Phi, psi and omega in degrees: 000320179298316181296319180299315179299321181300313184290324177298313181290331178295316180298316179297323183293321182300327179286345184255351188305317183294337184253008182246182179271024177288348176274140175230164180256126175290118184292342181274325185247343185078003183281137173278132181216165179278129177284123181299320180292322179296318178299317180298319180296319179294318183293336180270254185246021177101170184262015185306319185289340177265330182272346181283179181290170176300149175300124179086357178088143186286313189301308182298325182286326176299314179294316181298325180275351178073019182292119177071001187267321188299310182252357182065025184281165180291137179256117178239156183203138176238094185296322182296324178293320180292323178300314178299319180295317179294322178297320178293319183291334185251006184304131177079003184265347186090356177285138182251123179247120179220170166284156173292162186308324180270359178076016183255012180192185181242140177241121178251112185260112179271126186284176182306323185293355176299329182229150169285167181302130178060021181246153174250003179279127180291132184294147179304326182295333183264350185294316179297321178297315180291334173301317179294322177296316179298318181297323177297320179295326177289321180294331181238081189282347185272060178206160174247153191232124172252128176252120190239121181264144180222153177229174169276188185265005178288133181092178184283157178302316184296317180295315181296321179297315180295317180297319180295322177296315183292325178290322176298318178296323179298315179294317180299317180294324178297312180299318179297318179296336179271001173113000176283128183302124184296334180293342179278346192251134168234154181235154175205145175248133180251358181059230183260013188295328190236074178289149174249001181205176184286119181284359179269358179239154178300317181296316180296315180298322179299320179292328181285336178277095188208163169236131179250140176245116177260121179254117183249112179297144176252127182264169177297325177297319177301317181295315181299320179291324182292322185262000000 
């Protein structure tokens, strides 16, 4: 039944792609293209988790992270520069770096190989890559970070939800240990709610087992409203 629902919503989504925010702008070329992650979200259970507000709300988190508050200084941000930096840091790793569907943030998609089966320990192969991701977050401090865990549909809903939460926490703790301020980071687990591929195939399930990092730039207007 889950697979059937997936394919029905996929067909409906394909007809809407041209009229939705599934298109993003490549900051290097200016070319409009379809976001692979956005297509997956539409094909699964919708883009709500990407189009919604930050986990825990923006205002409280800006204040909690101290962005722009301590010295009242101007907050500036260059998202295109950070995207290029992240692409260089993750090149050849299988990590996918795109803009979020509305183009107001960055989405870093960590693939299945980030974790062993049923494990929350980050694989040695991904640690160097995540070191680069963490350094980029340090270089661009005026942003908030959501770490979102996802699973395939194998196993119970409760187990998958718990595993996705623990994997998100594992990534958040890794970033924090590398120097990213923990106050900037929130985590959430979605379990199997938001597939990006067909859960009836090995390849599809592998794509669904992922952790996404959403980086949301904070503007001076956001800071003024928060304080």
